[in-house]
mmCIF file of C-alpha atoms and ligand atoms in Angstrom:
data_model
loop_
_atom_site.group_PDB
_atom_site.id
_atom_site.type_symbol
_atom_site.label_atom_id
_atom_site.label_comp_id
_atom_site.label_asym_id
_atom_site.label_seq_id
_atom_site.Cartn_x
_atom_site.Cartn_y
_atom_site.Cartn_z
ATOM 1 C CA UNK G 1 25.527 -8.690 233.488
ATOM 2 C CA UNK G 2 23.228 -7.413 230.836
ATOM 3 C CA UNK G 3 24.889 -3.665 229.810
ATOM 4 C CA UNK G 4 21.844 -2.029 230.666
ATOM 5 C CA UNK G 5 21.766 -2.815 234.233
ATOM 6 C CA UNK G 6 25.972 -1.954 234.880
ATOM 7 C CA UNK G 7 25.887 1.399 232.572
ATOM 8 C CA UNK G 8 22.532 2.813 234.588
ATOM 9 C CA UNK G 9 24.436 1.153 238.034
ATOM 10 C CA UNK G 10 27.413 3.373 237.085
ATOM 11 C CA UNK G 11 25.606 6.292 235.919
ATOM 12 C CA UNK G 12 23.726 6.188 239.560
ATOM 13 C CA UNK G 13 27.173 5.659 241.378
ATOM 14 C CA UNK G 14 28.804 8.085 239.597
ATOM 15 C CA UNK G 15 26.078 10.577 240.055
ATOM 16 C CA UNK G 16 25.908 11.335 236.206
ATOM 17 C CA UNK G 17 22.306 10.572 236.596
ATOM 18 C CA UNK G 18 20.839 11.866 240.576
ATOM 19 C CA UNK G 19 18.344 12.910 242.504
ATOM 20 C CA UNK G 20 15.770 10.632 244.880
ATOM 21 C CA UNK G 21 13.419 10.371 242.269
ATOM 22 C CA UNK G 22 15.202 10.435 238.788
ATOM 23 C CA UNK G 23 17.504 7.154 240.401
ATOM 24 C CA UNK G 24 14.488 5.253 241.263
ATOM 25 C CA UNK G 25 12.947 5.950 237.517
ATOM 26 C CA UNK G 26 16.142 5.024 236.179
ATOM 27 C CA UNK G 27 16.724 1.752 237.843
ATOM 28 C CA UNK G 28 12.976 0.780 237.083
ATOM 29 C CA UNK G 29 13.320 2.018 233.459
ATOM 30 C CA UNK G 30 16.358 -0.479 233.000
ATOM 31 C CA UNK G 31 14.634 -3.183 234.530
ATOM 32 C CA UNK G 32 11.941 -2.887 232.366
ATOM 33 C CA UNK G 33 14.661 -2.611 229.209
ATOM 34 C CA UNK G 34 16.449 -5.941 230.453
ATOM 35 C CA UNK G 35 13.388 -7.712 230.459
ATOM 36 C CA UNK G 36 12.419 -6.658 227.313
ATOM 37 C CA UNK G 37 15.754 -7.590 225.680
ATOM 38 C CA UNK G 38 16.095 -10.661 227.640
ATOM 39 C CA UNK G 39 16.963 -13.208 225.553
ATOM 40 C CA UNK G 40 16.855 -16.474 227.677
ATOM 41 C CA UNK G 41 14.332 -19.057 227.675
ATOM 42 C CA UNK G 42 13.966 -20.571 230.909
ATOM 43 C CA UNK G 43 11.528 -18.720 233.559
ATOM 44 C CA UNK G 44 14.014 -19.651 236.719
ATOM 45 C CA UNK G 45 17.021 -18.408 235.533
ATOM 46 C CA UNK G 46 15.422 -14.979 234.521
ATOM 47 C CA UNK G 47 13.831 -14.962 238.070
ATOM 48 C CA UNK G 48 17.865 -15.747 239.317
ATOM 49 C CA UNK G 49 18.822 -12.937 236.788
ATOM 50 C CA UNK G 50 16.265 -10.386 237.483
ATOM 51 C CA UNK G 51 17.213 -10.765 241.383
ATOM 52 C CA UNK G 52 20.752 -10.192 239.992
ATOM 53 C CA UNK G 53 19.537 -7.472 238.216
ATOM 54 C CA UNK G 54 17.879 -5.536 241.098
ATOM 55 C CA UNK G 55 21.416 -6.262 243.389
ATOM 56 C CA UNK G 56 23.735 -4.219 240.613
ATOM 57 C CA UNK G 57 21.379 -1.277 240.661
ATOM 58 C CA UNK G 58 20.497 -1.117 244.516
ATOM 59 C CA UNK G 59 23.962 -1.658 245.204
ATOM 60 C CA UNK G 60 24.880 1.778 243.229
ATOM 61 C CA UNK G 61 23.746 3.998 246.335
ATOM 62 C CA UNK G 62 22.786 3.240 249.830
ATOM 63 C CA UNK G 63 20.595 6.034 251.236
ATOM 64 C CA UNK G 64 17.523 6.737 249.054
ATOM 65 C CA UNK G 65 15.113 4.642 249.218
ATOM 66 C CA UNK G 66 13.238 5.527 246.529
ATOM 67 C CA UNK G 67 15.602 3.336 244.735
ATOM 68 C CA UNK G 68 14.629 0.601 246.458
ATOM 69 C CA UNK G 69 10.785 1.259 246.239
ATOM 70 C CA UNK G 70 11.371 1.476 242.478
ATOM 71 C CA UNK G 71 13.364 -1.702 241.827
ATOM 72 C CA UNK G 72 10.891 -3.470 244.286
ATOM 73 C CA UNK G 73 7.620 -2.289 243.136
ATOM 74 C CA UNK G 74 9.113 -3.082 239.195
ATOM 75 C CA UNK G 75 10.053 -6.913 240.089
ATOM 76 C CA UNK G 76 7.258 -7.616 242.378
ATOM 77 C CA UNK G 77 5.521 -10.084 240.213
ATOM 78 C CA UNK G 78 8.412 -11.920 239.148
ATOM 79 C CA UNK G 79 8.631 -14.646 241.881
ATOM 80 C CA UNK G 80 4.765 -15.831 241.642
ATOM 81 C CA UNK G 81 4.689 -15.986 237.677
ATOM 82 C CA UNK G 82 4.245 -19.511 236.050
ATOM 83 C CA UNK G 83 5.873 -18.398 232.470
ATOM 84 C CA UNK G 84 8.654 -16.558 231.405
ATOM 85 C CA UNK G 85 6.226 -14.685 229.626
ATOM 86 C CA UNK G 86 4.231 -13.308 232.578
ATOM 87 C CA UNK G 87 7.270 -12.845 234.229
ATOM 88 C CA UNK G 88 8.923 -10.358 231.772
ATOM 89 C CA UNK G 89 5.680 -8.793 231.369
ATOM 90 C CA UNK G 90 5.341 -8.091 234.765
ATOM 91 C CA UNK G 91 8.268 -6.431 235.036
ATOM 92 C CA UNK G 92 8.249 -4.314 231.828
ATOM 93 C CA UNK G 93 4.862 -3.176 232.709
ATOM 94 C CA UNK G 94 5.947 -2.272 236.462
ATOM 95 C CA UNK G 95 8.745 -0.378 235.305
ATOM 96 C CA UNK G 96 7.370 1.571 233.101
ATOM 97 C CA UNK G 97 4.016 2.502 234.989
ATOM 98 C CA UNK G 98 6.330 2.902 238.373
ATOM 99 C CA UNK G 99 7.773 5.711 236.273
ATOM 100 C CA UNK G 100 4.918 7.277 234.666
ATOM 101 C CA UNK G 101 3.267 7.498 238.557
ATOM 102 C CA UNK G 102 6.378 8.794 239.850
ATOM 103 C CA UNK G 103 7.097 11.873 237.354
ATOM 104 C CA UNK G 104 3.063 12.152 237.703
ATOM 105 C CA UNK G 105 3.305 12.753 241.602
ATOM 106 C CA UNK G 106 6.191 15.100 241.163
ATOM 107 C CA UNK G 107 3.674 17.214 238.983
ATOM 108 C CA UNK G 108 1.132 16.722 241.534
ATOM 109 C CA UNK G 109 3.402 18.205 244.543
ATOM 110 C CA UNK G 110 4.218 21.186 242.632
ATOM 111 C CA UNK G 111 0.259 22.022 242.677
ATOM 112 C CA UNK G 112 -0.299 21.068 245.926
ATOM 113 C CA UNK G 113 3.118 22.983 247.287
ATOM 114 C CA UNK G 114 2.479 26.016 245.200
ATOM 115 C CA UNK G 115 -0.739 26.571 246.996
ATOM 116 C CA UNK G 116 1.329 26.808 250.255
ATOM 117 C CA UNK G 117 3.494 30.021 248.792
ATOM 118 C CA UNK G 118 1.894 33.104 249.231
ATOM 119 C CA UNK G 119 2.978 36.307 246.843
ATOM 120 C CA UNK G 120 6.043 38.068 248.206
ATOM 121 C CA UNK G 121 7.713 35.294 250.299
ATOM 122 C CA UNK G 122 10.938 34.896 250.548
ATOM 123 C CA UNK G 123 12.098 31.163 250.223
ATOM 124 C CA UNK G 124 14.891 28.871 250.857
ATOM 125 C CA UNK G 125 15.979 25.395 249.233
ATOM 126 C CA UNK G 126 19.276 23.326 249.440
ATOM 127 C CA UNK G 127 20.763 20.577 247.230
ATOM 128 C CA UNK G 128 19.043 19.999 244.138
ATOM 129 C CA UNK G 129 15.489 18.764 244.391
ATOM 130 C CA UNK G 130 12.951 18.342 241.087
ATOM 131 C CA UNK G 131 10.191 18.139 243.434
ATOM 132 C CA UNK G 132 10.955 21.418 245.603
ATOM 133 C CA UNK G 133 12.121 23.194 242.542
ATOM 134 C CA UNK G 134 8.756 21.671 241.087
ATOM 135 C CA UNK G 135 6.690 23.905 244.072
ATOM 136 C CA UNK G 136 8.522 26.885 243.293
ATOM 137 C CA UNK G 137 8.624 27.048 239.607
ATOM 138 C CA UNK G 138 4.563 26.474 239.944
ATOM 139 C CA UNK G 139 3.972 29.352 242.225
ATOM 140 C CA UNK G 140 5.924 31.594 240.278
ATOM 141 C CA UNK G 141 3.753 29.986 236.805
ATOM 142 C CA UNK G 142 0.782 30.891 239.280
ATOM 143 C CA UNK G 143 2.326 35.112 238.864
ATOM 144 C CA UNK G 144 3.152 34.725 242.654
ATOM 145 C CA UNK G 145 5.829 36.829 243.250
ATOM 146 C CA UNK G 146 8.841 35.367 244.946
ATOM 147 C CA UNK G 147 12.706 35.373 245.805
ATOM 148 C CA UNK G 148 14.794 32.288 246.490
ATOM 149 C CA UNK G 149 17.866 31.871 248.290
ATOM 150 C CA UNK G 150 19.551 28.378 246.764
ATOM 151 C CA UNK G 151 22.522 26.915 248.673
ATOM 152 C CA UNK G 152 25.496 26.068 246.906
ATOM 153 C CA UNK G 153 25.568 22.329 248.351
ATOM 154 C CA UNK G 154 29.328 21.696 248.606
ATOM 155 C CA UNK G 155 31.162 19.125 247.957
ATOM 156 C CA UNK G 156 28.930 18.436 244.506
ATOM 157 C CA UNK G 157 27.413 22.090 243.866
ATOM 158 C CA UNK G 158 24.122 20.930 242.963
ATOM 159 C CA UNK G 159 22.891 24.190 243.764
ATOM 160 C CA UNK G 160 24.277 25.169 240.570
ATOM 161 C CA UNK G 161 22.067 23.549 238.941
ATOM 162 C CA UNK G 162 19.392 24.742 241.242
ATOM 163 C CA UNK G 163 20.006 28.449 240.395
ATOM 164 C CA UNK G 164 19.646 27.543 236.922
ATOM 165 C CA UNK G 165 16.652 25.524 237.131
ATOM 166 C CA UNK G 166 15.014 28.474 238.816
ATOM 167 C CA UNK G 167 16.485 30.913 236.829
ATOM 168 C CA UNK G 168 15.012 28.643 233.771
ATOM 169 C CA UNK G 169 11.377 29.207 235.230
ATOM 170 C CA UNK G 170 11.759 32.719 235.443
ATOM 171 C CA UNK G 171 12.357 32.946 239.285
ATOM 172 C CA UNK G 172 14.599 36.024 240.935
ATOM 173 C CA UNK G 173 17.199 33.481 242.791
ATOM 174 C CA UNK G 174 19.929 33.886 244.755
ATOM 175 C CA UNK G 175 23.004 31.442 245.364
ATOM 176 C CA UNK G 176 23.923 31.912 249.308
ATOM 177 C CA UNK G 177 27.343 29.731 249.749
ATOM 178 C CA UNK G 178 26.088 26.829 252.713
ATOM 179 C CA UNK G 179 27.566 28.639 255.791
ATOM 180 C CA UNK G 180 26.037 31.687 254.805
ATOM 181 C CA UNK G 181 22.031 29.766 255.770
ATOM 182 C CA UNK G 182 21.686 31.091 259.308
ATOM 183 C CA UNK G 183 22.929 34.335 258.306
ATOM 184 C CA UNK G 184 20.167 34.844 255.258
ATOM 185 C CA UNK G 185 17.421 32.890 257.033
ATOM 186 C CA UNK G 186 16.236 35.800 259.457
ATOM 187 C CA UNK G 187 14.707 37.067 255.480
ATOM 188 C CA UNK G 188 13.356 33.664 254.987
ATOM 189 C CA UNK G 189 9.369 32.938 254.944
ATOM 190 C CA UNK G 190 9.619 29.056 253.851
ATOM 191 C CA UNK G 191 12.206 26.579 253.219
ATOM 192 C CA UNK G 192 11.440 23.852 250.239
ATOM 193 C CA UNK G 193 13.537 20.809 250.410
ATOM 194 C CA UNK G 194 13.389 17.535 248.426
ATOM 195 C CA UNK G 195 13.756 14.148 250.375
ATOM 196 C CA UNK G 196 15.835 10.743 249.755
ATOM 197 C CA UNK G 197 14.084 8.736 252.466
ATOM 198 C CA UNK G 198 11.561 9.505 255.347
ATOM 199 C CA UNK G 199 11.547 7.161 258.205
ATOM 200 C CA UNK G 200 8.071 6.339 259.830
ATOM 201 C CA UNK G 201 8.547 8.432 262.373
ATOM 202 C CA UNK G 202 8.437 11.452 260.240
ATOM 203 C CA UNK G 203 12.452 12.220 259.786
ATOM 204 C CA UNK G 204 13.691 13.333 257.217
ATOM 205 C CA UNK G 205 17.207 12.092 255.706
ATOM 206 C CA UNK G 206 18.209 14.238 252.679
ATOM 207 C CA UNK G 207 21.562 16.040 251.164
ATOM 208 C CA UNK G 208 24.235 16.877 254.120
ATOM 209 C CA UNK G 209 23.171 20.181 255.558
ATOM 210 C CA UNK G 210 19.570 19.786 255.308
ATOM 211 C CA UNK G 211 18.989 19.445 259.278
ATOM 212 C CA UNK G 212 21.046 22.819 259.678
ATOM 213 C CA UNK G 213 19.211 24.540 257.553
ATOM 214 C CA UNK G 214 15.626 22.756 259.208
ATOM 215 C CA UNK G 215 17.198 23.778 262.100
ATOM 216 C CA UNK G 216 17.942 27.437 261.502
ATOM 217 C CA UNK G 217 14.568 27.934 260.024
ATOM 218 C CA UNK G 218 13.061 26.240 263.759
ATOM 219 C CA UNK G 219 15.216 29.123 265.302
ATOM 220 C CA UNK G 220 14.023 31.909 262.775
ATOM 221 C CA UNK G 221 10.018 30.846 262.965
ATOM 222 C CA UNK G 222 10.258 30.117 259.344
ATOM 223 C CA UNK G 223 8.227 27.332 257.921
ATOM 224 C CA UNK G 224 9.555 23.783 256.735
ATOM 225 C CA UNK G 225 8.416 21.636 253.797
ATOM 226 C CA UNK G 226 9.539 18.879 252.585
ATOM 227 C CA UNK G 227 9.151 17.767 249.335
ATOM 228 C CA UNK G 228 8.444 14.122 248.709
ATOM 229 C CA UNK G 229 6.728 11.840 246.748
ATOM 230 C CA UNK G 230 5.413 8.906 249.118
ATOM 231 C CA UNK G 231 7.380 5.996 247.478
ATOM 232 C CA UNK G 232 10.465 7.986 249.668
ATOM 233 C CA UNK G 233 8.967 6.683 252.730
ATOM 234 C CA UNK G 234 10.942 3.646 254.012
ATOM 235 C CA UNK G 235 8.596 1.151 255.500
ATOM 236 C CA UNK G 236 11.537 -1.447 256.507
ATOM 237 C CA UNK G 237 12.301 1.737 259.325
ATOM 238 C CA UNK G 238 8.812 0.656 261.018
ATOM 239 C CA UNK G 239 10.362 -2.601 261.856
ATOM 240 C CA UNK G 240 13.536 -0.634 263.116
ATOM 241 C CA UNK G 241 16.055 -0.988 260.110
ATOM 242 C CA UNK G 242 18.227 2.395 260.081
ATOM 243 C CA UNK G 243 19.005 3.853 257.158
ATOM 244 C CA UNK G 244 22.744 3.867 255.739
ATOM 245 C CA UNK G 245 24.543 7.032 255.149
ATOM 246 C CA UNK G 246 26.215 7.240 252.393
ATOM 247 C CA UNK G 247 30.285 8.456 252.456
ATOM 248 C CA UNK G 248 32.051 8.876 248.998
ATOM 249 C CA UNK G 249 35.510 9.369 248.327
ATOM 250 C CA UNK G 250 37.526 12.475 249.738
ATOM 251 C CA UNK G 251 38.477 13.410 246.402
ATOM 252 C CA UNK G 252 35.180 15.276 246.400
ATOM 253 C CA UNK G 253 35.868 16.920 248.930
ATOM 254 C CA UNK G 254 40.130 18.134 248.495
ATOM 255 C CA UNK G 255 42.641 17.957 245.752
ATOM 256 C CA UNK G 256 45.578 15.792 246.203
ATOM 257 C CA UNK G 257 48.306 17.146 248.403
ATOM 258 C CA UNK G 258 46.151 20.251 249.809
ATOM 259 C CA UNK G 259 46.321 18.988 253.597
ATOM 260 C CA UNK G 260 48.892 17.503 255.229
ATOM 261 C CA UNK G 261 49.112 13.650 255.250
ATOM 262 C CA UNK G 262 47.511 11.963 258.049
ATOM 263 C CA UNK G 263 44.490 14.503 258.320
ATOM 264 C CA UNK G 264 41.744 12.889 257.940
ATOM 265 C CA UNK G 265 38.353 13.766 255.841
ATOM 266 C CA UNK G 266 34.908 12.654 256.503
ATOM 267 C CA UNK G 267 32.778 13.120 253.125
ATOM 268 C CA UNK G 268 29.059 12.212 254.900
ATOM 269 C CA UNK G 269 26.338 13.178 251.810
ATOM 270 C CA UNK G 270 23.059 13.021 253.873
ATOM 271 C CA UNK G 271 21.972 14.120 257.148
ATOM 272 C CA UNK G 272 18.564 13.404 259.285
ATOM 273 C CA UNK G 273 16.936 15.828 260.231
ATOM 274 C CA UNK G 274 13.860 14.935 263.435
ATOM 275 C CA UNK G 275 10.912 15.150 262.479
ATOM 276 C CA UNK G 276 10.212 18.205 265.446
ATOM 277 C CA UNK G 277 11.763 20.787 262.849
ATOM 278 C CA UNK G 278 9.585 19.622 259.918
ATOM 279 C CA UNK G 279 6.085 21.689 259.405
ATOM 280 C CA UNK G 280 4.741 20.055 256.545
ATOM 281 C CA UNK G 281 5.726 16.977 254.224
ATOM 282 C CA UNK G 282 4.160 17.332 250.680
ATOM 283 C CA UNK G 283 3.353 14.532 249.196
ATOM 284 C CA UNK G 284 1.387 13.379 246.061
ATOM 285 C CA UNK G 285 -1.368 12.288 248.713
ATOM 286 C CA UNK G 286 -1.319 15.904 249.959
ATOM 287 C CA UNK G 287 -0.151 17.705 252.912
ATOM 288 C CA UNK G 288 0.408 15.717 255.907
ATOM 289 C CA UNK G 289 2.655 15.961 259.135
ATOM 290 C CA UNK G 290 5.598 14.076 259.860
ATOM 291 C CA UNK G 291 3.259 12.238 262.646
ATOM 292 C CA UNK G 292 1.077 11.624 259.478
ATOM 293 C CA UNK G 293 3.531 9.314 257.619
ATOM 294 C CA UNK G 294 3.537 6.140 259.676
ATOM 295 C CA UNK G 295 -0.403 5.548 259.010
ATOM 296 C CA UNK G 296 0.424 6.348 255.331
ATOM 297 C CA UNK G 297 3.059 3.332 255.198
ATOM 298 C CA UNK G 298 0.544 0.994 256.814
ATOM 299 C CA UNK G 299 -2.024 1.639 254.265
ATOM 300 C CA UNK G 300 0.040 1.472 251.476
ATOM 301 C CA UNK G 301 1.532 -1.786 252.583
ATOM 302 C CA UNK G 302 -1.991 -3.649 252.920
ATOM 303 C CA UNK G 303 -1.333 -7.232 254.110
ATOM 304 C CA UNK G 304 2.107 -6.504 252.925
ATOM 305 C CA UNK G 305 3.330 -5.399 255.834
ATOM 306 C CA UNK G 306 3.762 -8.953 257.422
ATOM 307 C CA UNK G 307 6.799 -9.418 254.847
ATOM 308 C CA UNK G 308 8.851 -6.686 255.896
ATOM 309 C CA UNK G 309 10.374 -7.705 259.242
HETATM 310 P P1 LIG L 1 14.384 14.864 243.980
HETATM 311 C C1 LIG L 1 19.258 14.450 246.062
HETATM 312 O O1 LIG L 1 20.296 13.566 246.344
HETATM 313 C C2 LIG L 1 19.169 15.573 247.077
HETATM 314 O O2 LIG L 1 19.444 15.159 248.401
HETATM 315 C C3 LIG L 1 17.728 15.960 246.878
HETATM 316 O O3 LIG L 1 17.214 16.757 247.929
HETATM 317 C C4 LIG L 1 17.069 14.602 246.814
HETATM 318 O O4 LIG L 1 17.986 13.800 246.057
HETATM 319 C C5 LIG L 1 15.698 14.554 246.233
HETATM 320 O O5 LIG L 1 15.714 14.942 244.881
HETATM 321 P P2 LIG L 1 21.606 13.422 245.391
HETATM 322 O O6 LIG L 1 21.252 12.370 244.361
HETATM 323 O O7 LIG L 1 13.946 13.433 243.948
HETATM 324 O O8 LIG L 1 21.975 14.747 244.803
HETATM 325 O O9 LIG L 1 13.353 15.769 244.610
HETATM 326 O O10 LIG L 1 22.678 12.903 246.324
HETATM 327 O O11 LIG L 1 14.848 15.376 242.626
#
């Protein structure tokens, strides 16, 4: 396998490169590379090897499936094309404007989201999400004036790099450790959270703890956004495919020999949260409700819709 495709598949495994969005860009970026470095000569075996191609990266990490819009929406024209030619150019082109579109709806959700942030709320986010961070980092460009709260989203931290994102754009953050949510949440006006996949039912599935804090924001009449560009919606869930969970190793979680031997460790890194403790979804389409996102699917989908079951 070309070293394009295995380095970005263990970059996206090992989480050096992560987040919904930036995954999906990657994998369609090194698609688009492959092709154009593809040195064969024969149009079926780059079809076999493109398919190849798009099993290494999707096979890096389960849950978002914004990884699998990408890779899908990059190789889409590579099984009717009648030259190797078209072929390659298909995908190179597809790659490369899948990406474009996709960093271009991130910018568009952080104008529509910062119009939802008033001056002098107090928000929440968890995990690490561009496209949340994106909302925030507008409305504070705007001169609102705001405070976050930032979870520290054990096992991997990413609120680390949440705080300094935030800090970066000039926001007054605070990091709250994750058991500390329902505790802060009574100060809380909105909660911004980013998404890996949204079923078509409106649920959400994004970094463990997402549905507690959802939840303690239901309890506290604060409101709930999420964050997502629309190629996070998962179509195949219409048809009643679930969507995988992804564990990773315990390691994460303990250092060797801290509990005794034979206790066991679950390391889940999403949750789902139900689409009853979800106010708003914002999306590069604009605002909709969770009830909102199965029409969405079916109009994206077209006549393409027949091909998913
Ligand atoms: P953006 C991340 O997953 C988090 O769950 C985050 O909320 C989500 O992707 C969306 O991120 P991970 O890769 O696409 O850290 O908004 O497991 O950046």
């Amino acid at each position: 396998m070309n070293d394009i495709i295995s380095s970005t598949a263990s970059d996206i495994l090992t989480m050096r490169v992560r987040g919904a969005g930036r995954i999906a860009r990657a994998g369609a970026t090194a698609l688009a590379t492959y092709a154009e470095n593809y040195s064969g000569h024969d149009l079926e075996q780059f079809k076999t090897d493109i398919r190849n191609a798009a099993e290494v990266l999707l096979g890096s990490r389960p849950t978002a499936v914004s990884l699998w819009n990408g890779i899908h929406s990059t190789i889409k024209g590579v099984e009717s094309a009648s030259t190797l030619e078209a072929a390659r150019d298909s995908v190179i082109v597809n790659g490369r404007e899948f990406s474009v579109a996709s960093e271009q709806a991130v910018r568009k959700i952080a104008r529509i989201g910062a119009k939802r942030i008033k001056d002098g709320d107090v928000l929440m986010t968890h995990c690490n999400s561009s496209a949340a961070i994106g909302v925030i980092a507008e409305a504070v460009r705007q001169g609102k004036d705001v405070k976050v709260y930032a979870t520290e989203s054990r096992p991997w931290r990413q609120g680390i790099l949440t705080v300094r994102d935030l800090s970066d754009a000039g926001v007054d953050t605070t990091l709250i450790i994750d058991s500390a949510v329902r505790t802060v949440m009574s100060r809380v006006d909105r909660v911004f959270v980013g998404a890996d996949t949204i079923t078509s039912s409106g649920s959400l599935i994004n970094k463990v703890g997402t549905s507690q804090v959802c939840m303690a924001a239901s309890e506290a009449r604060a409101e709930v956004n999420v964050c997502s560009e629309t190629y996070k919606f998962s179509p195949k869930t219409m048809f009643g495919d679930t969507v995988t969970i992804e564990e990773r190793d315990i390691g994460e979680v303990i250092r060797p020999g801290e509990i005794p031997e034979g206790v066991k460790v679950f390391n889940p890194v999403f949750d789902t949260t139900p689409a009853k403790y979800i106010d708003n979804i914002i999306t590069e389409l604009g605002i909709m409700s969770p009830g909102a996102v199965y029409g969405v699917m079916v109009k994206q989908l077209g006549d393409s819709i027949f091909d998913l079951e």
